[in-house]
Short mmCIF file of C-alpha atoms and ligand atoms in Angstrom, two decimals:
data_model
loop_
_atom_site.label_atom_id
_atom_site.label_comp_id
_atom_site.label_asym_id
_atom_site.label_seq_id
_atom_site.Cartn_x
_atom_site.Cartn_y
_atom_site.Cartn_z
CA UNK S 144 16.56 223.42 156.99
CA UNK S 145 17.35 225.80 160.15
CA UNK S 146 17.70 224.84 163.12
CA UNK S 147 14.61 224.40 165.84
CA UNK S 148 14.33 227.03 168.54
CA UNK S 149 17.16 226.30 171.56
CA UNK S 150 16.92 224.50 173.66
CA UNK S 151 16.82 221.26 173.00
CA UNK S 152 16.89 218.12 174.52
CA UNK S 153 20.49 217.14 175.39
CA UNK S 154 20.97 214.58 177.53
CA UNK S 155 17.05 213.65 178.11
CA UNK S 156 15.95 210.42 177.48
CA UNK S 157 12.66 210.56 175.61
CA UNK S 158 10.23 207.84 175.52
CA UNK S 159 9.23 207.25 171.80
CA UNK S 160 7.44 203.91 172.37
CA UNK S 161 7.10 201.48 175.09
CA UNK S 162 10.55 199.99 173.68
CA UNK S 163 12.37 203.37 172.46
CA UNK S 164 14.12 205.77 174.56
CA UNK S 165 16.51 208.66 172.74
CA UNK S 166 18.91 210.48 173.86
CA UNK S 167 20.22 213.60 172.44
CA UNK S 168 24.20 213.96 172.18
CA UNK S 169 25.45 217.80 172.92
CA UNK S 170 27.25 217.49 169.21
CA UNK S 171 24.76 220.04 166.81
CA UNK S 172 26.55 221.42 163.90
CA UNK S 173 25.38 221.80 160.83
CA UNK S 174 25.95 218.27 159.45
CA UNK S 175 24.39 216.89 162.69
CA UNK S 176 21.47 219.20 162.78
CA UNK S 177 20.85 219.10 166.83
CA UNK S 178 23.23 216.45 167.22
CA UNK S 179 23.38 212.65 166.62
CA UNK S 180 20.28 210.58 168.37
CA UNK S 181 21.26 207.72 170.73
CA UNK S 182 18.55 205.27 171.14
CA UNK S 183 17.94 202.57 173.68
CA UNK S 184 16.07 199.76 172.41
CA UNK S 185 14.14 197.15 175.54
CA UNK S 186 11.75 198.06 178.35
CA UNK S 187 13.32 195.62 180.41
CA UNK S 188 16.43 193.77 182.43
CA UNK S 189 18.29 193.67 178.84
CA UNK S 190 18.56 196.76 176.70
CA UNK S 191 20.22 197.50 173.24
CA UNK S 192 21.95 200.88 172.43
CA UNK S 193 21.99 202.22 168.94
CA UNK S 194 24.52 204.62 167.40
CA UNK S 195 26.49 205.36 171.20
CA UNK S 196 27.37 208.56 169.26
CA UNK S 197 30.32 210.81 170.26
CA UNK S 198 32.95 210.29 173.09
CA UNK S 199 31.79 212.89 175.09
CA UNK S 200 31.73 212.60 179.21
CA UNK S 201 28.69 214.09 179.65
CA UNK S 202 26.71 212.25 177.10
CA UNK S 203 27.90 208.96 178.42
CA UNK S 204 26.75 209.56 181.71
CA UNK S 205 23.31 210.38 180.01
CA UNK S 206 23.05 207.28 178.35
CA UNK S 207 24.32 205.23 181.70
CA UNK S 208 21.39 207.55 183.86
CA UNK S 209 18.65 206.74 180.89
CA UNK S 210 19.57 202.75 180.89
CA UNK S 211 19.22 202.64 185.05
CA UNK S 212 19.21 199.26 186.39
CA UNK S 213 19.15 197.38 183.24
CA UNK S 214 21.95 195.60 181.37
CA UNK S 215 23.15 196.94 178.26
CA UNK S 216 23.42 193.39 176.12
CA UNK S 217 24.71 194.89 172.86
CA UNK S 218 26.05 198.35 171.85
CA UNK S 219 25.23 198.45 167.94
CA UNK S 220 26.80 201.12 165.52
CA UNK S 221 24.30 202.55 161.44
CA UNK S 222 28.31 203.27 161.06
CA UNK S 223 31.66 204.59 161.43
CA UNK S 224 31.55 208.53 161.38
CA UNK S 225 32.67 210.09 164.21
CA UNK S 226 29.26 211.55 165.39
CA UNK S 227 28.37 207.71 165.56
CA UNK S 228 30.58 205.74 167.19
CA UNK S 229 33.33 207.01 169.50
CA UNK S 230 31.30 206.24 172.59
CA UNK S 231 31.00 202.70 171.50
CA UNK S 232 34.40 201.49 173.22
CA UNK S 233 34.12 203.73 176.63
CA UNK S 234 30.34 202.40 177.00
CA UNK S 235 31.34 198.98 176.11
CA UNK S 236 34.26 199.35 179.20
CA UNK S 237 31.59 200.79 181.76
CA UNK S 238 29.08 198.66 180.96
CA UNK S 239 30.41 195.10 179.78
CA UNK S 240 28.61 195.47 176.49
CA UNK S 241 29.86 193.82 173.26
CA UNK S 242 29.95 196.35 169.91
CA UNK S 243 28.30 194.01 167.36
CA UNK S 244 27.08 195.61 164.19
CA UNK S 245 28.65 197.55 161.31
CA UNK S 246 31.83 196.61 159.89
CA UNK S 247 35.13 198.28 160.86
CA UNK S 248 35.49 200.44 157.36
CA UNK S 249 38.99 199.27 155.34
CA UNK S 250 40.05 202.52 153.76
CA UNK S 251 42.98 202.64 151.21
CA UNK S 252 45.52 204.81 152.48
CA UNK S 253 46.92 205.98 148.97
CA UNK S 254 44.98 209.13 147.42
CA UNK S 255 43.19 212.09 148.76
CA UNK S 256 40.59 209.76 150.81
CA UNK S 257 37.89 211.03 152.49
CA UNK S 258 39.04 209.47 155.65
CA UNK S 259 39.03 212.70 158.48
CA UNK S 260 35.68 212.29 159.07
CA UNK S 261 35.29 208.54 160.26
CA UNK S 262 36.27 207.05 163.92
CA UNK S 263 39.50 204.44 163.02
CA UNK S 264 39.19 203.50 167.16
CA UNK S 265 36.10 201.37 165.84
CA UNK S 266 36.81 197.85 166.78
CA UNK S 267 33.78 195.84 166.99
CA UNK S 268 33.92 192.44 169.45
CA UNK S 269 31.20 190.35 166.17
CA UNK S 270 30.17 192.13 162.86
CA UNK S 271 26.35 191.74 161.57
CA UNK S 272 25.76 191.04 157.81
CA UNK S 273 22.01 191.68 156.23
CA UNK S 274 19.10 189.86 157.57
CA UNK S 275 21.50 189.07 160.89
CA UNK S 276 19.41 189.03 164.07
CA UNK S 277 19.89 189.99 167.79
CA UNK S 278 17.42 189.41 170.41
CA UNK S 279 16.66 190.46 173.76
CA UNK S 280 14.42 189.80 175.97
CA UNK S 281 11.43 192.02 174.55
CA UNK S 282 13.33 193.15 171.39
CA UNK S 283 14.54 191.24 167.88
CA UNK S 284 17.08 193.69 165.81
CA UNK S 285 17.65 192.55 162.29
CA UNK S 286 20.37 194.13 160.02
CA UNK S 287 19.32 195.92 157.15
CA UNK S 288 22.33 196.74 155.11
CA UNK S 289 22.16 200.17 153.40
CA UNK S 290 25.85 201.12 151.95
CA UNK S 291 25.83 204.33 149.83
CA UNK S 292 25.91 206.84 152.59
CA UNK S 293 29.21 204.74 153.68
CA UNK S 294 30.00 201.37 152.36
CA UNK S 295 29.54 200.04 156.01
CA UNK S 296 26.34 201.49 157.04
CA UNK S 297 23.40 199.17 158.44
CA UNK S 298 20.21 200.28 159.26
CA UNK S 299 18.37 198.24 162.27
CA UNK S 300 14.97 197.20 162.05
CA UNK S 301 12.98 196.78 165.26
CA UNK S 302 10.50 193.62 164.21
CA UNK S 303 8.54 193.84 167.21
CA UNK S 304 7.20 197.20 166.79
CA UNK S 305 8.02 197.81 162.88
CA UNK S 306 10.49 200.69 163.50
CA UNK S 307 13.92 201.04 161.68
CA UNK S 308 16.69 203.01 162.95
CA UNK S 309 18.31 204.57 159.67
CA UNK S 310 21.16 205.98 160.98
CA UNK S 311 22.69 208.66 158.41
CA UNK S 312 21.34 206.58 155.45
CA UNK S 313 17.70 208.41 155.54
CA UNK S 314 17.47 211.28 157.97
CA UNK S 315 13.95 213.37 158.66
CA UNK S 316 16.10 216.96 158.51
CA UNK S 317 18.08 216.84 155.38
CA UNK S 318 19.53 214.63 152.58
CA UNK S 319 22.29 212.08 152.71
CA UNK S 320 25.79 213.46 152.28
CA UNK S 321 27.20 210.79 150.11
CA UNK S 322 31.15 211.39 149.17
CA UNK S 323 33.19 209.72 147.47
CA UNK S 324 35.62 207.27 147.40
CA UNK S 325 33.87 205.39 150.46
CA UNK S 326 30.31 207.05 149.62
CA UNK S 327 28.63 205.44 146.29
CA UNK S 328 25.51 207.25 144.69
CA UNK S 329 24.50 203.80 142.78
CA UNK S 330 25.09 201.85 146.12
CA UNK S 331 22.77 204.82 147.53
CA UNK S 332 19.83 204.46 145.57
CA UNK S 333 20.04 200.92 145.56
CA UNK S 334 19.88 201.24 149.48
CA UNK S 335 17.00 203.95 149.24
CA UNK S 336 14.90 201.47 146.61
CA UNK S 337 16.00 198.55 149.32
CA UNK S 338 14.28 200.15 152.21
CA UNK S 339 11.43 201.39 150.03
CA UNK S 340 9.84 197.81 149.53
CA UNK S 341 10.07 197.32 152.66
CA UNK S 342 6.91 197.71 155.41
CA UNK S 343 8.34 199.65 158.13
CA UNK S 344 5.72 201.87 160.13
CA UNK S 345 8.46 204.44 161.88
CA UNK S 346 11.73 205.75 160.94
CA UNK S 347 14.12 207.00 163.69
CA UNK S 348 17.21 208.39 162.11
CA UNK S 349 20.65 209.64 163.76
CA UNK S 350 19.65 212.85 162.90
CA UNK S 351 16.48 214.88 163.43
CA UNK S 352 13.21 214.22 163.82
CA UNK S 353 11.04 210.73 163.37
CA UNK S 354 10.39 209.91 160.48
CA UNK S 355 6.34 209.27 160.28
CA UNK S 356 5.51 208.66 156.72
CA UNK S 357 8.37 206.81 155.47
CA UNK S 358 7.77 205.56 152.33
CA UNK S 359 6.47 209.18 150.93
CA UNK S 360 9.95 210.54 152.21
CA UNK S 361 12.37 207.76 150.24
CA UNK S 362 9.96 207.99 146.99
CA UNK S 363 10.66 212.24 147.33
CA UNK S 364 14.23 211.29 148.24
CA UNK S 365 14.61 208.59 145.31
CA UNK S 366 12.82 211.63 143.15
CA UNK S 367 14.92 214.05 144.57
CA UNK S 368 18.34 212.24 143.59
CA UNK S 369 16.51 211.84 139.70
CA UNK S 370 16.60 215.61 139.63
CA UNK S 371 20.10 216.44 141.02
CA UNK S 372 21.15 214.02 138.16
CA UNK S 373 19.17 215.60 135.56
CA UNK S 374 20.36 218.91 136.74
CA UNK S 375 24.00 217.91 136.48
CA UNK S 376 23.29 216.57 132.99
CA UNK S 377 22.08 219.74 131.89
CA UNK S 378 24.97 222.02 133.22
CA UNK S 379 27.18 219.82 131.41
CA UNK S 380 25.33 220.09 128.07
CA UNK S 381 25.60 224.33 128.94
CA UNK S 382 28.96 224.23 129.15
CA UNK S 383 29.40 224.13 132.64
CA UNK S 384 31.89 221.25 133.79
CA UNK S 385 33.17 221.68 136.97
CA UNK S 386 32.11 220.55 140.38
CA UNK S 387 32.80 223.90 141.86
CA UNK S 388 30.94 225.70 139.09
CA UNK S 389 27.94 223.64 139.62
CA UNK S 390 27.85 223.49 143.62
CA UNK S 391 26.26 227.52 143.43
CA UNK S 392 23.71 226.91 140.46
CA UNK S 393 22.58 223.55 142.11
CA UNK S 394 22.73 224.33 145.59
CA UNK S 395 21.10 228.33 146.31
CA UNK S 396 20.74 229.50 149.46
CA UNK S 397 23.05 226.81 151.17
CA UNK S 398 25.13 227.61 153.96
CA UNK S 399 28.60 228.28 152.12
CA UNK S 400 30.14 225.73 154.85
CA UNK S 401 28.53 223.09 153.41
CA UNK S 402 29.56 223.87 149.70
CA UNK S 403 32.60 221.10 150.03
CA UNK S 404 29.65 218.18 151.25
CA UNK S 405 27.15 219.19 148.35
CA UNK S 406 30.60 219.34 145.72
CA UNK S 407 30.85 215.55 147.43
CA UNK S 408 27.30 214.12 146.29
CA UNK S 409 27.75 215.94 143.04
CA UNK S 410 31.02 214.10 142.53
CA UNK S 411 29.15 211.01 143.97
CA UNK S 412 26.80 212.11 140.72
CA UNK S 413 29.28 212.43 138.19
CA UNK S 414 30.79 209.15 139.06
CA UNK S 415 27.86 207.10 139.11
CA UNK S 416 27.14 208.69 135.17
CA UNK S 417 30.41 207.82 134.31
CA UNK S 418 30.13 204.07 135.85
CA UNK S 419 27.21 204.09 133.57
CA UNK S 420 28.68 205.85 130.34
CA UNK S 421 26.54 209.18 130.35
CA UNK S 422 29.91 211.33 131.13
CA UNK S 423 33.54 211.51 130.98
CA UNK S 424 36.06 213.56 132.89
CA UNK S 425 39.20 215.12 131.76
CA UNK S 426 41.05 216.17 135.18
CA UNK S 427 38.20 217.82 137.04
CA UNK S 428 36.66 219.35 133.59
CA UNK S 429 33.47 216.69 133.29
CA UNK S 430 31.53 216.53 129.93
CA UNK S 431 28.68 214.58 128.90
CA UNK S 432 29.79 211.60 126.81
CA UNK S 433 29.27 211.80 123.06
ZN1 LIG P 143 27.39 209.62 158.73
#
Protein backbone atom coordinates (compact mmCIF):
# COMPACT_ATOMS: atom_id res chain seq x y z
CA UNK A 1 0.00 0.00 0.00
CA UNK A 2 1.44 3.71 -0.63
CA UNK A 3 1.63 5.99 1.52
CA UNK A 4 -1.38 8.68 2.40
CA UNK A 5 -0.93 12.21 1.13
CA UNK A 6 1.72 14.31 3.62
CA UNK A 7 1.12 15.54 6.03
CA UNK A 8 0.22 13.67 8.61
CA UNK A 9 -0.42 13.81 12.04
CA UNK A 10 2.86 13.75 14.01
CA UNK A 11 2.77 14.62 17.26
CA UNK A 12 -1.24 15.29 17.51
CA UNK A 13 -3.11 13.57 19.89
CA UNK A 14 -6.33 12.35 18.30
CA UNK A 15 -9.34 11.50 20.16
CA UNK A 16 -10.56 8.01 18.94
CA UNK A 17 -13.09 7.44 21.77
CA UNK A 18 -13.93 8.99 24.98
CA UNK A 19 -10.99 6.68 26.42
CA UNK A 20 -8.44 6.67 23.31
CA UNK A 21 -6.10 9.31 22.42
CA UNK A 22 -3.14 8.49 19.60
CA UNK A 23 -0.33 9.92 18.95
CA UNK A 24 1.65 9.70 15.86
CA UNK A 25 5.59 9.09 16.27
CA UNK A 26 7.75 11.13 13.44
CA UNK A 27 9.30 7.40 12.54
CA UNK A 28 7.44 6.54 8.77
CA UNK A 29 9.41 4.22 6.72
CA UNK A 30 8.28 1.73 4.87
CA UNK A 31 7.93 -1.00 7.53
CA UNK A 32 6.18 1.61 9.78
CA UNK A 33 3.92 2.97 7.16
CA UNK A 34 3.42 6.69 8.80
CA UNK A 35 5.09 5.70 11.80
CA UNK A 36 4.30 3.63 14.96
CA UNK A 37 0.85 4.79 16.87
CA UNK A 38 1.18 5.69 20.58
CA UNK A 39 -2.03 5.43 22.36
CA UNK A 40 -3.19 6.75 25.68
CA UNK A 41 -5.73 4.73 27.26
CA UNK A 42 -8.14 6.79 30.46
CA UNK A 43 -10.15 10.01 30.32
CA UNK A 44 -9.15 10.72 33.67
CA UNK A 45 -6.52 11.43 36.79
CA UNK A 46 -4.85 7.88 35.78
CA UNK A 47 -3.91 7.12 32.21
CA UNK A 48 -2.22 4.06 30.46
CA UNK A 49 0.25 4.44 27.49
CA UNK A 50 0.50 1.79 24.87
CA UNK A 51 3.48 1.01 22.63
CA UNK A 52 5.70 4.51 23.96
CA UNK A 53 7.27 3.91 20.50
CA UNK A 54 10.70 5.32 19.53
CA UNK A 55 13.21 7.35 21.71
CA UNK A 56 12.78 10.35 20.00
CA UNK A 57 12.78 13.99 21.95
CA UNK A 58 10.20 15.37 20.18
CA UNK A 59 7.76 12.58 20.35
CA UNK A 60 8.16 12.32 24.06
CA UNK A 61 7.29 15.70 24.65
CA UNK A 62 4.10 14.92 22.50
CA UNK A 63 3.04 12.21 24.51
CA UNK A 64 3.88 14.28 27.98
CA UNK A 65 1.67 17.55 26.20
CA UNK A 66 -1.27 14.87 25.13
CA UNK A 67 -1.35 13.18 28.85
CA UNK A 68 -1.59 16.96 30.60
CA UNK A 69 -2.37 16.85 34.15
CA UNK A 70 -2.98 13.25 34.49
CA UNK A 71 -0.76 10.49 35.87
CA UNK A 72 0.64 8.03 33.65
CA UNK A 73 -0.03 4.65 35.97
CA UNK A 74 1.48 2.11 33.56
CA UNK A 75 3.59 2.38 30.35
CA UNK A 76 2.70 -1.03 28.47
CA UNK A 77 4.79 -2.37 25.43
CA UNK A 78 2.59 -5.19 21.95
CA UNK A 79 6.64 -5.78 21.98
CA UNK A 80 10.22 -5.34 21.66
CA UNK A 81 11.06 -3.81 18.13
CA UNK A 82 12.61 -0.77 18.16
CA UNK A 83 9.70 1.33 16.64
CA UNK A 84 7.91 0.07 19.93
CA UNK A 85 9.63 0.50 22.81
CA UNK A 86 12.67 2.75 23.21
CA UNK A 87 10.61 5.51 24.75
CA UNK A 88 9.43 3.16 27.38
CA UNK A 89 12.49 3.81 29.87
CA UNK A 90 12.87 7.83 29.24
CA UNK A 91 8.89 8.13 29.78
CA UNK A 92 9.00 5.83 32.65
CA UNK A 93 12.02 8.42 34.22
CA UNK A 94 9.86 11.66 33.45
CA UNK A 95 6.89 10.40 34.48
CA UNK A 96 7.28 7.76 37.42
CA UNK A 97 5.52 5.14 35.35
CA UNK A 98 6.24 1.39 35.74
CA UNK A 99 6.83 -0.67 32.12
CA UNK A 100 4.58 -3.70 32.80
CA UNK A 101 3.69 -5.79 29.81
CA UNK A 102 5.59 -7.85 27.22
CA UNK A 103 8.41 -9.91 28.13
CA UNK A 104 12.04 -8.80 27.74
CA UNK A 105 12.80 -11.17 24.45
CA UNK A 106 15.85 -13.91 25.38
CA UNK A 107 17.62 -14.20 22.06
CA UNK A 108 20.41 -16.85 21.51
CA UNK A 109 23.44 -15.16 20.64
CA UNK A 110 24.97 -18.07 18.44
CA UNK A 111 23.80 -17.99 14.60
CA UNK A 112 22.83 -15.37 12.16
CA UNK A 113 19.80 -14.10 14.54
CA UNK A 114 17.54 -11.72 13.55
CA UNK A 115 18.38 -9.60 16.48
CA UNK A 116 19.24 -5.76 14.79
CA UNK A 117 15.91 -4.95 14.70
CA UNK A 118 14.66 -5.30 18.43
CA UNK A 119 15.36 -2.69 21.47
CA UNK A 120 17.84 -4.95 24.09
CA UNK A 121 17.43 -1.52 26.57
CA UNK A 122 13.88 -3.17 27.27
CA UNK A 123 13.75 -3.80 30.92
CA UNK A 124 10.33 -4.01 32.16
CA UNK A 125 9.72 -3.14 36.22
CA UNK A 126 6.47 -6.60 36.15
CA UNK A 127 5.81 -8.77 32.98
CA UNK A 128 1.96 -9.62 32.01
CA UNK A 129 1.11 -13.24 30.95
CA UNK A 130 -2.42 -13.94 28.94
CA UNK A 131 -5.64 -13.07 30.51
CA UNK A 132 -3.41 -10.67 33.07
CA UNK A 133 -5.34 -7.53 34.00
CA UNK A 134 -4.53 -3.83 34.78
CA UNK A 135 -6.99 -1.35 35.88
CA UNK A 136 -7.36 2.21 36.18
CA UNK A 137 -9.63 4.24 37.21
CA UNK A 138 -12.03 4.21 34.03
CA UNK A 139 -10.01 1.54 32.12
CA UNK A 140 -9.42 -2.57 32.60
CA UNK A 141 -6.43 -3.80 30.10
CA UNK A 142 -6.26 -7.53 29.77
CA UNK A 143 -3.31 -9.31 28.00
CA UNK A 144 -3.97 -11.08 25.01
CA UNK A 145 -0.92 -13.00 24.06
CA UNK A 146 -0.31 -13.18 20.28
CA UNK A 147 3.45 -14.60 19.60
CA UNK A 148 4.14 -15.25 15.88
CA UNK A 149 4.92 -11.75 14.81
CA UNK A 150 7.64 -12.01 17.81
CA UNK A 151 7.55 -14.65 20.41
CA UNK A 152 6.89 -11.80 23.01
CA UNK A 153 4.17 -9.87 21.48
CA UNK A 154 0.81 -9.15 23.51
CA UNK A 155 -1.99 -7.55 22.20
CA UNK A 156 -4.18 -5.39 24.87
CA UNK A 157 -7.74 -5.57 25.00
CA UNK A 158 -9.67 -2.56 26.29
CA UNK A 159 -12.87 -4.44 28.14
CA UNK A 160 -14.62 -1.38 28.78
CA UNK A 161 -15.13 -0.26 25.35
CA UNK A 162 -14.30 -3.68 23.36
CA UNK A 163 -11.19 -2.30 21.58
CA UNK A 164 -7.83 -4.25 21.23
CA UNK A 165 -4.63 -2.67 20.58
CA UNK A 166 -2.79 -5.24 18.17
CA UNK A 167 0.35 -3.86 18.07
CA UNK A 168 2.41 -5.33 14.94
CA UNK A 169 0.51 -8.67 15.27
CA UNK A 170 -2.58 -7.40 12.94
CA UNK A 171 -2.03 -4.03 11.35
CA UNK A 172 -4.91 -2.12 9.06
CA UNK A 173 -1.96 -1.12 6.26
CA UNK A 174 -0.18 -4.26 5.48
CA UNK A 175 0.61 -7.86 6.58
CA UNK A 176 2.68 -9.11 9.46
CA UNK A 177 6.39 -9.40 8.79
CA UNK A 178 7.05 -12.62 10.56
CA UNK A 179 10.99 -13.74 10.45
CA UNK A 180 12.51 -16.20 11.65
CA UNK A 181 14.28 -17.55 14.30
CA UNK A 182 12.22 -15.28 16.87
CA UNK A 183 9.14 -14.93 14.30
CA UNK A 184 7.01 -18.38 14.01
CA UNK A 185 4.38 -18.73 11.09
CA UNK A 186 2.51 -21.70 13.14
CA UNK A 187 2.71 -19.50 16.38
CA UNK A 188 1.22 -16.76 13.85
CA UNK A 189 -1.77 -18.31 12.75
CA UNK A 190 -2.43 -19.74 15.92
CA UNK A 191 -2.39 -16.03 17.23
CA UNK A 192 -4.53 -14.80 14.13
CA UNK A 193 -7.25 -17.92 14.80
CA UNK A 194 -6.80 -16.74 18.73
CA UNK A 195 -8.00 -13.26 18.17
CA UNK A 196 -10.53 -14.39 15.57
CA UNK A 197 -12.95 -16.06 18.20
CA UNK A 198 -12.75 -13.43 19.98
CA UNK A 199 -15.64 -10.37 20.12
CA UNK A 200 -13.69 -7.32 19.82
CA UNK A 201 -15.63 -4.28 18.15
CA UNK A 202 -12.30 -2.03 17.16
CA UNK A 203 -8.84 -2.78 16.30
CA UNK A 204 -6.14 -0.09 16.82
CA UNK A 205 -2.85 -1.37 15.57
CA UNK A 206 0.83 0.18 15.86
CA UNK A 207 0.62 0.80 12.46
CA UNK A 208 -1.95 2.49 10.22
CA UNK A 209 -5.27 3.00 10.29
CA UNK A 210 -8.23 1.48 12.74
CA UNK A 211 -9.15 -1.38 12.14
CA UNK A 212 -13.24 -1.30 11.78
CA UNK A 213 -14.30 -4.67 10.67
CA UNK A 214 -12.02 -6.91 12.39
CA UNK A 215 -12.99 -10.18 12.07
CA UNK A 216 -13.43 -9.86 8.01
CA UNK A 217 -9.68 -8.60 8.05
CA UNK A 218 -8.06 -11.80 10.20
CA UNK A 219 -10.45 -14.35 8.16
CA UNK A 220 -8.73 -12.46 4.67
CA UNK A 221 -5.47 -12.46 6.64
CA UNK A 222 -5.85 -16.24 7.89
CA UNK A 223 -6.91 -16.77 3.94
CA UNK A 224 -4.25 -14.79 2.82
CA UNK A 225 -1.40 -16.83 4.72
CA UNK A 226 -3.39 -20.30 3.09
CA UNK A 227 -2.39 -18.89 -0.26
CA UNK A 228 1.25 -17.74 0.31
CA UNK A 229 1.59 -21.43 1.48
CA UNK A 230 -0.03 -22.92 -1.41
CA UNK A 231 1.96 -20.68 -3.60
CA UNK A 232 5.24 -21.78 -2.07
CA UNK A 233 4.12 -25.40 -2.48
CA UNK A 234 3.68 -24.99 -5.99
CA UNK A 235 7.08 -23.24 -6.87
CA UNK A 236 8.63 -26.05 -5.21
CA UNK A 237 6.80 -28.74 -7.22
CA UNK A 238 8.12 -26.31 -10.56
CA UNK A 239 11.36 -26.58 -9.68
CA UNK A 240 11.87 -23.51 -8.05
CA UNK A 241 13.62 -23.91 -4.51
CA UNK A 242 15.07 -21.02 -3.31
CA UNK A 243 13.86 -18.23 -1.11
CA UNK A 244 15.40 -15.65 -3.32
CA UNK A 245 13.94 -17.22 -6.45
CA UNK A 246 10.55 -17.17 -5.03
CA UNK A 247 10.55 -13.58 -3.26
CA UNK A 248 9.98 -11.95 -7.23
CA UNK A 249 7.26 -14.56 -8.45
CA UNK A 250 5.40 -14.25 -5.03
CA UNK A 251 5.85 -10.79 -4.25
CA UNK A 252 5.26 -8.35 -7.83
CA UNK A 253 5.29 -4.98 -7.63
CA UNK A 254 6.93 -4.78 -4.06
CA UNK A 255 9.22 -2.19 -3.19
CA UNK A 256 12.70 -4.05 -3.82
CA UNK A 257 13.66 -2.77 -0.10
CA UNK A 258 11.42 -4.91 1.30
CA UNK A 259 12.49 -8.11 -0.71
CA UNK A 260 14.78 -9.30 2.50
CA UNK A 261 11.25 -8.96 4.99
CA UNK A 262 8.98 -10.89 2.37
CA UNK A 263 12.27 -13.65 1.86
CA UNK A 264 11.65 -13.63 5.99
CA UNK A 265 7.83 -14.78 6.04
CA UNK A 266 8.60 -17.08 3.17
CA UNK A 267 11.31 -18.68 5.27
CA UNK A 268 8.80 -18.36 8.21
CA UNK A 269 6.68 -20.58 5.41
CA UNK A 270 9.09 -23.07 4.59
CA UNK A 271 9.79 -23.77 8.17
CA UNK A 272 6.45 -24.16 9.40
CA UNK A 273 6.02 -27.02 6.21
CA UNK A 274 8.95 -28.56 7.30
CA UNK A 275 7.82 -28.62 11.20
CA UNK A 276 4.92 -30.31 9.63
CA UNK A 277 6.67 -32.74 7.04
CA UNK A 278 5.41 -31.14 3.65
CA UNK A 279 9.22 -30.00 2.77
CA UNK A 280 12.78 -30.54 3.30
CA UNK A 281 15.77 -28.31 2.80
CA UNK A 282 19.16 -29.12 1.60
CA UNK A 283 21.31 -25.83 2.48
CA UNK A 284 19.01 -23.12 1.19
CA UNK A 285 17.78 -25.46 -1.91
CA UNK A 286 14.03 -26.38 -0.34
CA UNK A 287 12.01 -29.25 -2.00
CA UNK A 288 8.74 -30.59 -1.29
CA UNK A 289 9.03 -33.81 0.71
CA UNK A 290 8.46 -37.08 -1.13
ZN1 LIG B 1 7.21 -5.26 15.20
Amino acid sequence: MSLPPKPWPVGHADLLEPLVRRVLAPNPSPFTFTGTETYIVGAGAEVAVIDPGPDEPDHLAALIAAVGEAKVTAILCTHTHRDHSPAAAPLSALTGAPVIGCAPLVLDSSGPRADAPFDKTYAPDRVLTDGEQLTGPDWTLTAVATPGHTSNHLCYALEETGALFTGDHVMGWSTSVVSPPDGDMAAYLSSLDKIYTRTDRVYYPAHGPQVDKPRQLVRGMIGHRRQRERQILKLLGAGTGTIAAMVPQMYKGLDPKLHPAAGQSVLAHLIDLEQRGQVTRAEDQWSIRS
